[in-house]
XYZ file of C-alpha atoms in Angstrom:
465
model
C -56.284 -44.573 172.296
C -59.607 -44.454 174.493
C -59.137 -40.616 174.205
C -58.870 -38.547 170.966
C -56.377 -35.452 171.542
C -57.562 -32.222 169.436
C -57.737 -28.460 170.360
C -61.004 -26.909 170.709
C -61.942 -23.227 169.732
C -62.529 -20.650 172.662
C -62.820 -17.479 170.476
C -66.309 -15.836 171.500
C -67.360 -19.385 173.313
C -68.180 -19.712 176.812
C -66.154 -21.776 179.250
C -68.291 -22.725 182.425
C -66.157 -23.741 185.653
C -68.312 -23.993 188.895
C -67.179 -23.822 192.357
C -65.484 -21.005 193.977
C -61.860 -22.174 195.855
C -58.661 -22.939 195.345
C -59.813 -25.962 192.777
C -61.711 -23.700 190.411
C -59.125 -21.406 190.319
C -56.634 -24.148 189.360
C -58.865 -24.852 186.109
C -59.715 -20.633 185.496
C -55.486 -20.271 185.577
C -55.222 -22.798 183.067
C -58.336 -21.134 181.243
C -57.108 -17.464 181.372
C -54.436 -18.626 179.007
C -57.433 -18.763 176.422
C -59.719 -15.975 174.996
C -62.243 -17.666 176.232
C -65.450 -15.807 178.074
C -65.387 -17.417 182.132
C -68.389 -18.472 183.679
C -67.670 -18.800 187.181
C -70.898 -21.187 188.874
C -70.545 -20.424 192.951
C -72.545 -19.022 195.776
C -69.295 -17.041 196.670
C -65.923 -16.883 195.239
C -62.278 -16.828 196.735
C -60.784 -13.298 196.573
C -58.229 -14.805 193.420
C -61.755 -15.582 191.665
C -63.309 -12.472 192.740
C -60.270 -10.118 191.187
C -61.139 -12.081 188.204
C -64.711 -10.854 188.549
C -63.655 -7.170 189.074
C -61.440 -7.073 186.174
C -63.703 -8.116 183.972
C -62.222 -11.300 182.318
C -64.659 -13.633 184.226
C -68.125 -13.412 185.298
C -69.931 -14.898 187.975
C -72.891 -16.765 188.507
C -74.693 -16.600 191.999
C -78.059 -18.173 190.993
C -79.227 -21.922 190.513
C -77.323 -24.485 188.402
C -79.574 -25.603 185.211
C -79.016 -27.097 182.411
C -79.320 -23.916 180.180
C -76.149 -22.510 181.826
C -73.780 -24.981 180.455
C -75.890 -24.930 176.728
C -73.840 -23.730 174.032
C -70.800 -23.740 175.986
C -67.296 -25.355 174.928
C -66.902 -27.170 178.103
C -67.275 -27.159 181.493
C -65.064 -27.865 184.744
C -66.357 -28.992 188.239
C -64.688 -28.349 190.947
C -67.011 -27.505 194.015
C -65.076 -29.744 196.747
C -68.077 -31.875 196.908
C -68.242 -35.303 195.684
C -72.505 -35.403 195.410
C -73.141 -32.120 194.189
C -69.827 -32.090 191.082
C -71.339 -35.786 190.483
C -75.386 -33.599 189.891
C -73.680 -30.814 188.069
C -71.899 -33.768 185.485
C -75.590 -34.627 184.769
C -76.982 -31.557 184.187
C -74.279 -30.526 181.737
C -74.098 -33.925 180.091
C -78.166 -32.937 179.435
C -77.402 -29.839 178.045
C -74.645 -31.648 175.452
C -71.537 -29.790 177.134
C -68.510 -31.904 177.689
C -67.121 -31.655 180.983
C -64.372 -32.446 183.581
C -65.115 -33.576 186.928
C -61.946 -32.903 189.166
C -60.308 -35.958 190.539
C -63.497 -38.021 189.243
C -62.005 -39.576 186.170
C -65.291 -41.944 185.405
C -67.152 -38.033 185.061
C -64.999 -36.936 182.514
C -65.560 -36.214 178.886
C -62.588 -34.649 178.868
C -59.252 -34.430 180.581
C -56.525 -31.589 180.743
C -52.965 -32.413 179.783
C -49.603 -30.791 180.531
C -49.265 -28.154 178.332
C -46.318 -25.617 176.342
C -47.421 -22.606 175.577
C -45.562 -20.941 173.245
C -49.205 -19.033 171.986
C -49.684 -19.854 169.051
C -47.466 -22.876 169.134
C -49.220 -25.197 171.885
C -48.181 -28.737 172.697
C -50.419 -30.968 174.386
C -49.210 -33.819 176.273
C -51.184 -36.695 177.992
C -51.511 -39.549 179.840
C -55.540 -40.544 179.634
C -55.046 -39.989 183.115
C -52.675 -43.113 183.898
C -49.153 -41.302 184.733
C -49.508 -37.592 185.783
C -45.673 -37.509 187.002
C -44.612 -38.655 183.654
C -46.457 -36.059 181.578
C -44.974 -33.496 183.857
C -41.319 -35.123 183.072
C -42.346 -35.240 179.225
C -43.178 -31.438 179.138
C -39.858 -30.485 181.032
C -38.259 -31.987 177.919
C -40.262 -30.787 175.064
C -39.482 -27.087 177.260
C -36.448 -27.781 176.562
C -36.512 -28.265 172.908
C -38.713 -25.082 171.956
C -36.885 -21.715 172.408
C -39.690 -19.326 174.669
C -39.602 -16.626 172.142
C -40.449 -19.266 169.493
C -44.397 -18.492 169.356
C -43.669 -15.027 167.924
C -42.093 -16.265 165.138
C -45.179 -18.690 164.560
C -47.442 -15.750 164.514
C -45.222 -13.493 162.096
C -45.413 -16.614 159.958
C -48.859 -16.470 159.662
C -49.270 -13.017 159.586
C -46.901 -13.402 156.079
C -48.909 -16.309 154.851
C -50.951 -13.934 152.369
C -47.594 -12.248 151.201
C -45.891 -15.260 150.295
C -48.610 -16.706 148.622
C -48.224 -13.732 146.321
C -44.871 -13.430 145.913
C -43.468 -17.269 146.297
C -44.340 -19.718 143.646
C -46.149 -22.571 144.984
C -43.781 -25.045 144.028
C -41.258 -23.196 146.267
C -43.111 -22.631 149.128
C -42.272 -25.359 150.950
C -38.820 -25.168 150.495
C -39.572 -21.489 151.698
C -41.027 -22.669 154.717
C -38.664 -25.048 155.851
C -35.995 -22.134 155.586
C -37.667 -19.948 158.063
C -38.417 -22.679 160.804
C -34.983 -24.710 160.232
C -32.402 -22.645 159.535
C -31.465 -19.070 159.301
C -34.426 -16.920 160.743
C -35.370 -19.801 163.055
C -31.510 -19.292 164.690
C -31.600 -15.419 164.396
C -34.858 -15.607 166.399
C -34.533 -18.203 169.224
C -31.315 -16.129 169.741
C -32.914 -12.781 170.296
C -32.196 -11.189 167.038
C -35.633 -11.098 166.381
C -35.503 -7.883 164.044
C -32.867 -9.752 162.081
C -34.525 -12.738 161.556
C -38.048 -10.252 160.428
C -35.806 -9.116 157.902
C -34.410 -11.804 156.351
C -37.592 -13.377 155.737
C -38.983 -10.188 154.506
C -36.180 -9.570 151.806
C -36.451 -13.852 150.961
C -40.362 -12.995 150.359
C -39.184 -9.726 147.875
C -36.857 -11.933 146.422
C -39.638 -14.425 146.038
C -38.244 -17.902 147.636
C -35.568 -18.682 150.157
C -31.973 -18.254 149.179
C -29.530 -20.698 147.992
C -28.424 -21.523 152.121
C -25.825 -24.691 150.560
C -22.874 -22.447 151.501
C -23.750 -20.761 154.500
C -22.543 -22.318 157.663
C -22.651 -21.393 160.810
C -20.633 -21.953 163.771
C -21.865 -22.423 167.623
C -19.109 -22.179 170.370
C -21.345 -23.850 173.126
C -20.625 -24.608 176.644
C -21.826 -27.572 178.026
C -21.658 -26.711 181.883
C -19.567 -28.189 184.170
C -20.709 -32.187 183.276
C -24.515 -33.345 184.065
C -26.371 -32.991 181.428
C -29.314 -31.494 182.793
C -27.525 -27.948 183.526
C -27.388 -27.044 179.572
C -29.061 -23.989 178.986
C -31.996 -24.255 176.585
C -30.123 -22.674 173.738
C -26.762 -25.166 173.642
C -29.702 -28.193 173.768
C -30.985 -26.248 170.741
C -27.943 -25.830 169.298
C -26.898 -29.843 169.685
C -30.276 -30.566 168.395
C -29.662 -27.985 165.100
C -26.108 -29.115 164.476
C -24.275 -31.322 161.671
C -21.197 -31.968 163.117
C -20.003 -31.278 166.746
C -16.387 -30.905 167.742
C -15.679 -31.770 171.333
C -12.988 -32.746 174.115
C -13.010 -35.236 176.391
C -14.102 -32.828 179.817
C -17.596 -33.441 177.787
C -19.856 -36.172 179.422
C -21.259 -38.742 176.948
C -24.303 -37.950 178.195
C -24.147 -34.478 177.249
C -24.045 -35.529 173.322
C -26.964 -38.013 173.383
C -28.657 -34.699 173.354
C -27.452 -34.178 169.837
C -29.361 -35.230 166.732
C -28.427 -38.763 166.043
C -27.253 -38.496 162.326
C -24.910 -35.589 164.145
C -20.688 -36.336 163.114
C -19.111 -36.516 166.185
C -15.292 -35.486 166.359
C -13.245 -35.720 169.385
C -10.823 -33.304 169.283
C -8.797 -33.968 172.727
C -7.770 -31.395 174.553
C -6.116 -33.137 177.389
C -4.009 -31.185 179.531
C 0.046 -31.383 178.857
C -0.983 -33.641 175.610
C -3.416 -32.294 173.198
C -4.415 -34.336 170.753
C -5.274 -31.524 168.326
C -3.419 -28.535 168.689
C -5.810 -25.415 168.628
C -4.788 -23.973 165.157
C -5.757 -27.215 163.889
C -9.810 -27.105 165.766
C -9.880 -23.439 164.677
C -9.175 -24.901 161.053
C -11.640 -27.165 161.226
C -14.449 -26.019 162.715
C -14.297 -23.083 159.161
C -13.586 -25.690 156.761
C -16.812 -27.576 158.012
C -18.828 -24.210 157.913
C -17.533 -23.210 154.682
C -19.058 -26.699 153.037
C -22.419 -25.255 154.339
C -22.729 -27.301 157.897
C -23.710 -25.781 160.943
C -21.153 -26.285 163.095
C -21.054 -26.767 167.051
C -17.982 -26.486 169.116
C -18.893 -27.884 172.135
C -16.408 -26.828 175.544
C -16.739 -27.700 179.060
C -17.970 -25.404 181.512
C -18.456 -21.488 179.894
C -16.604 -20.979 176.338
C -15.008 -17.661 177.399
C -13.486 -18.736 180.814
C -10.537 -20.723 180.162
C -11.392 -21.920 177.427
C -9.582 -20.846 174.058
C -12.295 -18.593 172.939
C -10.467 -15.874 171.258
C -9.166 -18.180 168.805
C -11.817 -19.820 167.329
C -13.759 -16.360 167.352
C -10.845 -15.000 165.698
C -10.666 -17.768 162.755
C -14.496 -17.588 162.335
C -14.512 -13.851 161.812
C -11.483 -13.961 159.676
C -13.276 -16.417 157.145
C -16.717 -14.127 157.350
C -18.411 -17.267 158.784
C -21.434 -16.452 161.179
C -20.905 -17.179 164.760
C -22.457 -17.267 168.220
C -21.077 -18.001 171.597
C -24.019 -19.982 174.142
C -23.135 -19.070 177.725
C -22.776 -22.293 179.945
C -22.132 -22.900 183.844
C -18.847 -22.653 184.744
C -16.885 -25.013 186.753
C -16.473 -22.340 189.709
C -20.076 -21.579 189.529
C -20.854 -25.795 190.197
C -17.692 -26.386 192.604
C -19.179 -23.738 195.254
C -23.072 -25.350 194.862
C -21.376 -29.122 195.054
C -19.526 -27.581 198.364
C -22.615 -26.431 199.450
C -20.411 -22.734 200.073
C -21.063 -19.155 198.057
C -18.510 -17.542 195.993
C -19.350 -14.235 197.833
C -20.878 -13.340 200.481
C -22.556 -10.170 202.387
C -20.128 -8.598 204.520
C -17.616 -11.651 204.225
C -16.287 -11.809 200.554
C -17.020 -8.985 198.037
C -14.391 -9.801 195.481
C -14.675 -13.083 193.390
C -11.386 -13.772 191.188
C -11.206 -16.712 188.737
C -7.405 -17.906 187.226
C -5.723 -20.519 186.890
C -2.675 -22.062 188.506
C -0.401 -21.658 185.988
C -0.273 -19.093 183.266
C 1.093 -21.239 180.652
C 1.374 -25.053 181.034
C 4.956 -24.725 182.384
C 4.658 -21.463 183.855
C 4.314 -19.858 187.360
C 1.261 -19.139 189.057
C -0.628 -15.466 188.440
C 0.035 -13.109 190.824
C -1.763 -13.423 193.476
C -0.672 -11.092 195.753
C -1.545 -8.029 193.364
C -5.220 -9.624 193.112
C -5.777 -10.600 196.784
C -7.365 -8.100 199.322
C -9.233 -8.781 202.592
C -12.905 -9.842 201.184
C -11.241 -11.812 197.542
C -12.609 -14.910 197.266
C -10.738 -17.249 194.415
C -11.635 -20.044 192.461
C -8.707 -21.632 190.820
C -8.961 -23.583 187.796
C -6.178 -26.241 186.073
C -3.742 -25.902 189.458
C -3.480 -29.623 190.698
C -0.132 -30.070 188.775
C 0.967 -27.023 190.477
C -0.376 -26.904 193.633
C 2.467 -26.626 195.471
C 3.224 -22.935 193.591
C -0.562 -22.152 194.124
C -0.277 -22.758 198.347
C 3.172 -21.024 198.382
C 1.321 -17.935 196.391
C -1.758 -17.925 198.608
C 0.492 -17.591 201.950
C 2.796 -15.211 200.689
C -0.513 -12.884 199.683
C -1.418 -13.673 202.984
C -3.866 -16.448 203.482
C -2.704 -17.952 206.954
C -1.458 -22.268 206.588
C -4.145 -22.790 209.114
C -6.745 -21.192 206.724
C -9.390 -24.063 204.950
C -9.035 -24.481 201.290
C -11.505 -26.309 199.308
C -10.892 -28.886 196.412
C -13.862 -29.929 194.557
C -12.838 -33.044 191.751
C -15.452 -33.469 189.018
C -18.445 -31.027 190.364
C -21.843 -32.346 189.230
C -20.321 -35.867 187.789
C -21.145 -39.218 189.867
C -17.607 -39.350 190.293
C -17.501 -35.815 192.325
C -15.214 -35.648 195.314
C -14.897 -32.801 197.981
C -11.708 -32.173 200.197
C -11.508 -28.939 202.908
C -8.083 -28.946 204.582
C -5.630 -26.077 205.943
C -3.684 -24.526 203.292
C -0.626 -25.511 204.448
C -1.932 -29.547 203.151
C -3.131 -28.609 199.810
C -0.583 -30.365 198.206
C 0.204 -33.131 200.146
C -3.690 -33.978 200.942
C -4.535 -33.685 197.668
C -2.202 -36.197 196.116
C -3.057 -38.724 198.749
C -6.734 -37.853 197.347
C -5.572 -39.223 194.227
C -7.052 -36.106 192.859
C -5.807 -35.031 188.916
C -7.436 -33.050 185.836
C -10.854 -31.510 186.555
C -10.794 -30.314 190.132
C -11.133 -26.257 191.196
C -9.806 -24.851 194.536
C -11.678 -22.490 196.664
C -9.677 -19.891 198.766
C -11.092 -16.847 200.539
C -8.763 -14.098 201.480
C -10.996 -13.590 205.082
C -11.721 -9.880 206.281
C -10.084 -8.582 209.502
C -12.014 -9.472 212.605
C -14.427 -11.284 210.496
C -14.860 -15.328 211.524
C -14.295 -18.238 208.960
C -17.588 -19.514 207.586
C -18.909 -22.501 209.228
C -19.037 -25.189 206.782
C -14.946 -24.782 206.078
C -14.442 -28.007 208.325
C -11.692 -30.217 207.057
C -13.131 -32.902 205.885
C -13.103 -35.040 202.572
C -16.382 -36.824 200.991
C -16.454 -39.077 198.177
């Protein structure tokens, strides 16, 4: 390392930054985040300095630059726009003993900034020594990802506790005590938003002085894992990968998706494919309990959203029934990525006020809903697990209405390298989309159109691969 990363104290310390545009208020943003006292070195100051000024959390400093205003201080940042005069002021605050940074002058810096998370207390610092800015940036996007936002708060209850555990917890369990609250229990009551649940059940483990015996309590996570690239997981099912022992999933999930996962993670495949399930769901719903009931925290991992389409009731159902704790974690749904892949909204001002999702068949040898009862000038639908009956589906769209000429739009795989996009009149869905060679994963976008009220634009027939 040619630079030693540590985290220097601000409380009642000075924090000089001189010049008095946009750059200086790049470093006084990044400053406010401390409790630092601002020193702010300029003949005149931008009006985002100056409210700074006015509301008191900064003062400035009109007069000469000398060595004695930089004494004492924790460090200093130049930014004045000039080359010469940031290359003086280095000098006199490397007289005075105060470190500094010199923007964009790396050979003038003591010290350099690095990307930060803030999740006050809990602060991660990440740098480059200056070499690969883009990558630090691409570094803290993933360590975001890993650290729920609410997390700091549970960080600073900690160590507001500290005293009362020392009191009540032997020593010898304290660490065991410790690694309860930030691994298991509390940790996933809080970075949930069950905060006061979480206060609680370290407050009784601290009367009860240790952590309980956690060996048999599981805990079950029905997560959805979007619509397939990896990189539209919410925060919470990464978390929830990253927490779990053993991860039941079917084969709409992208093996990309579970590289997310803690490595020493089981991994079961469980199926699912349409007309030929591999497990039925009685036997997933009896599995995911009998892994929570050995103590495991358990992830059931679905395409797109759990509770659209995809069997939610009955694992809920068996979960509750054995008294295991369990959580549902929201994903993007399939409709949601079709329309952004198409580049079309599911509604629209004064177009489409109605959005329906179904499915082309209510059972897997069934009819279609009815559509008729649901559509209505202004409905726009998004049909999901129809290609086998798209026949039905056309037929039930024309009888509700929906004119052949009218554009439909197929989009096969949404978000996956392998996503395809076909518009064509209604009166082709089937036909076009078996020449597609389109199967499994694909949703259909209809819109019942308003009287007097144009087709939107972009329904062209067209198909892109």
């Amino acid at each position: 390392m040619k630079s030693f990363p540590m985290f220097i104290r601000t409380t009642d310390r000075r924090v000089v930054i001189v010049g008095g545009g946009e750059t200086a208020a790049q470093k006084a943003r990044l400053m406010l985040k401390t409790d630092a006292e601002l020193i702010l070195a300029a003949p005149a100051l931008d009006p985002e300095l100056d409210a700074l000024v006015a509301g008191g959390r900064a003062t400035h400093h009109a007069g000469p630059i000398t060595p004695d205003l930089f004494r004492g201080a924790a460090m200093a940042f130049v930014g004045s726009g000039c080359p010469g005069l940031d290359a003086s002021v280095h000098a006199l605050a490397t007289e005075a003993g105060c470190p500094v940074n010199v923007v964009d002058q790396p050979a003038l810096c003591d010290l350099t900034t690095p990307s930060l998370v803030d999740r006050d207390p809990v602060v991660v610092a990440i740098g480059t020594e200056g070499t690969a800015p883009v990558l630090s940036r691409q570094i803290k996007t993933r360590v975001e990802e890993m650290l729920a936002p609410n997390l700091g708060g549970l960080a600073a209850f900690s160590g507001r506790m500290r005293a009362a555990v020392a009191q009540r917890v032997p020593r010898e369990s304290r660490r065991a005590f410790w690694r309860w609250v930030f691994a298991e229990g509390p940790r996933a009551l809080w970075t949930r938003g069950a905060e006061r649940e979480a206060l609680q059940e370290i407050k009784s483990a601290i009367e009860a002085g240790g952590a309980p015996d956690t060996d048999t309590c599981g805990h079950i996570a029905l997560v959805g894992a979007g619509p397939g690239a990896r990189d539209l997981l919410t925060l919470r099912a990464v978390e929830r990968l990253q927490e779990a022992d053993v991860i039941f999933y079917d084969r709409l999930v992208d093996p990309e998706v579970l590289e997310l996962a803690r490595r020493d993670a089981e991994r079961v495949h469980v199926g699912k494919v349409v007309g030929a399930h591999a497990w039925p769901q009685e036997r997933i719903s009896a599995a995911i309990v009998a892994e929570a009931r050995k103590g495991r925290r358990v992830v059931r991992l679905k395409s797109g959203d759990p509770s659209i389409f995809g069997r939610l009731r009955e694992e809920l159902d068996a979960a509750r029934a054995a008294g295991i704790a369990c959580e549902v974690v929201p994903g993007v749904t399939a409709a949601c990525a079709a329309a952004a892949e198409a580049g079309t909204p599911l509604t629209e001002r004064g177009r489409t006020d109605t959005l329906v999702l179904t499915t082309g068949r209510l059972t897997e040898s069934g009819p279609p809903p009815d559509i008729a009862a649901l559509a209505r000038p202004g409905t726009s639908f998004a049909f999901y697990m129809w290609v086998g009956a798209a026949g039905a589906v056309a037929e039930a769209l024309s009888a509700a209405g929906l004119p052949a000429t009218a554009p439909v739009t197929v989009v096969a795989d949404a978000t996956r390298p392998t996503s395809r996009r076909l518009v064509v009149p209604l009166a082709e869905l089937e036909p076009r989309v078996s020449e597609a060679g389109i199967s499994g994963t694909a949703i259909l976008l209809a819109t019942m159109p308003k009287a007097g009220v144009a087709a939107a634009p972009e329904a062209t027939p067209t198909c892109t691969a």
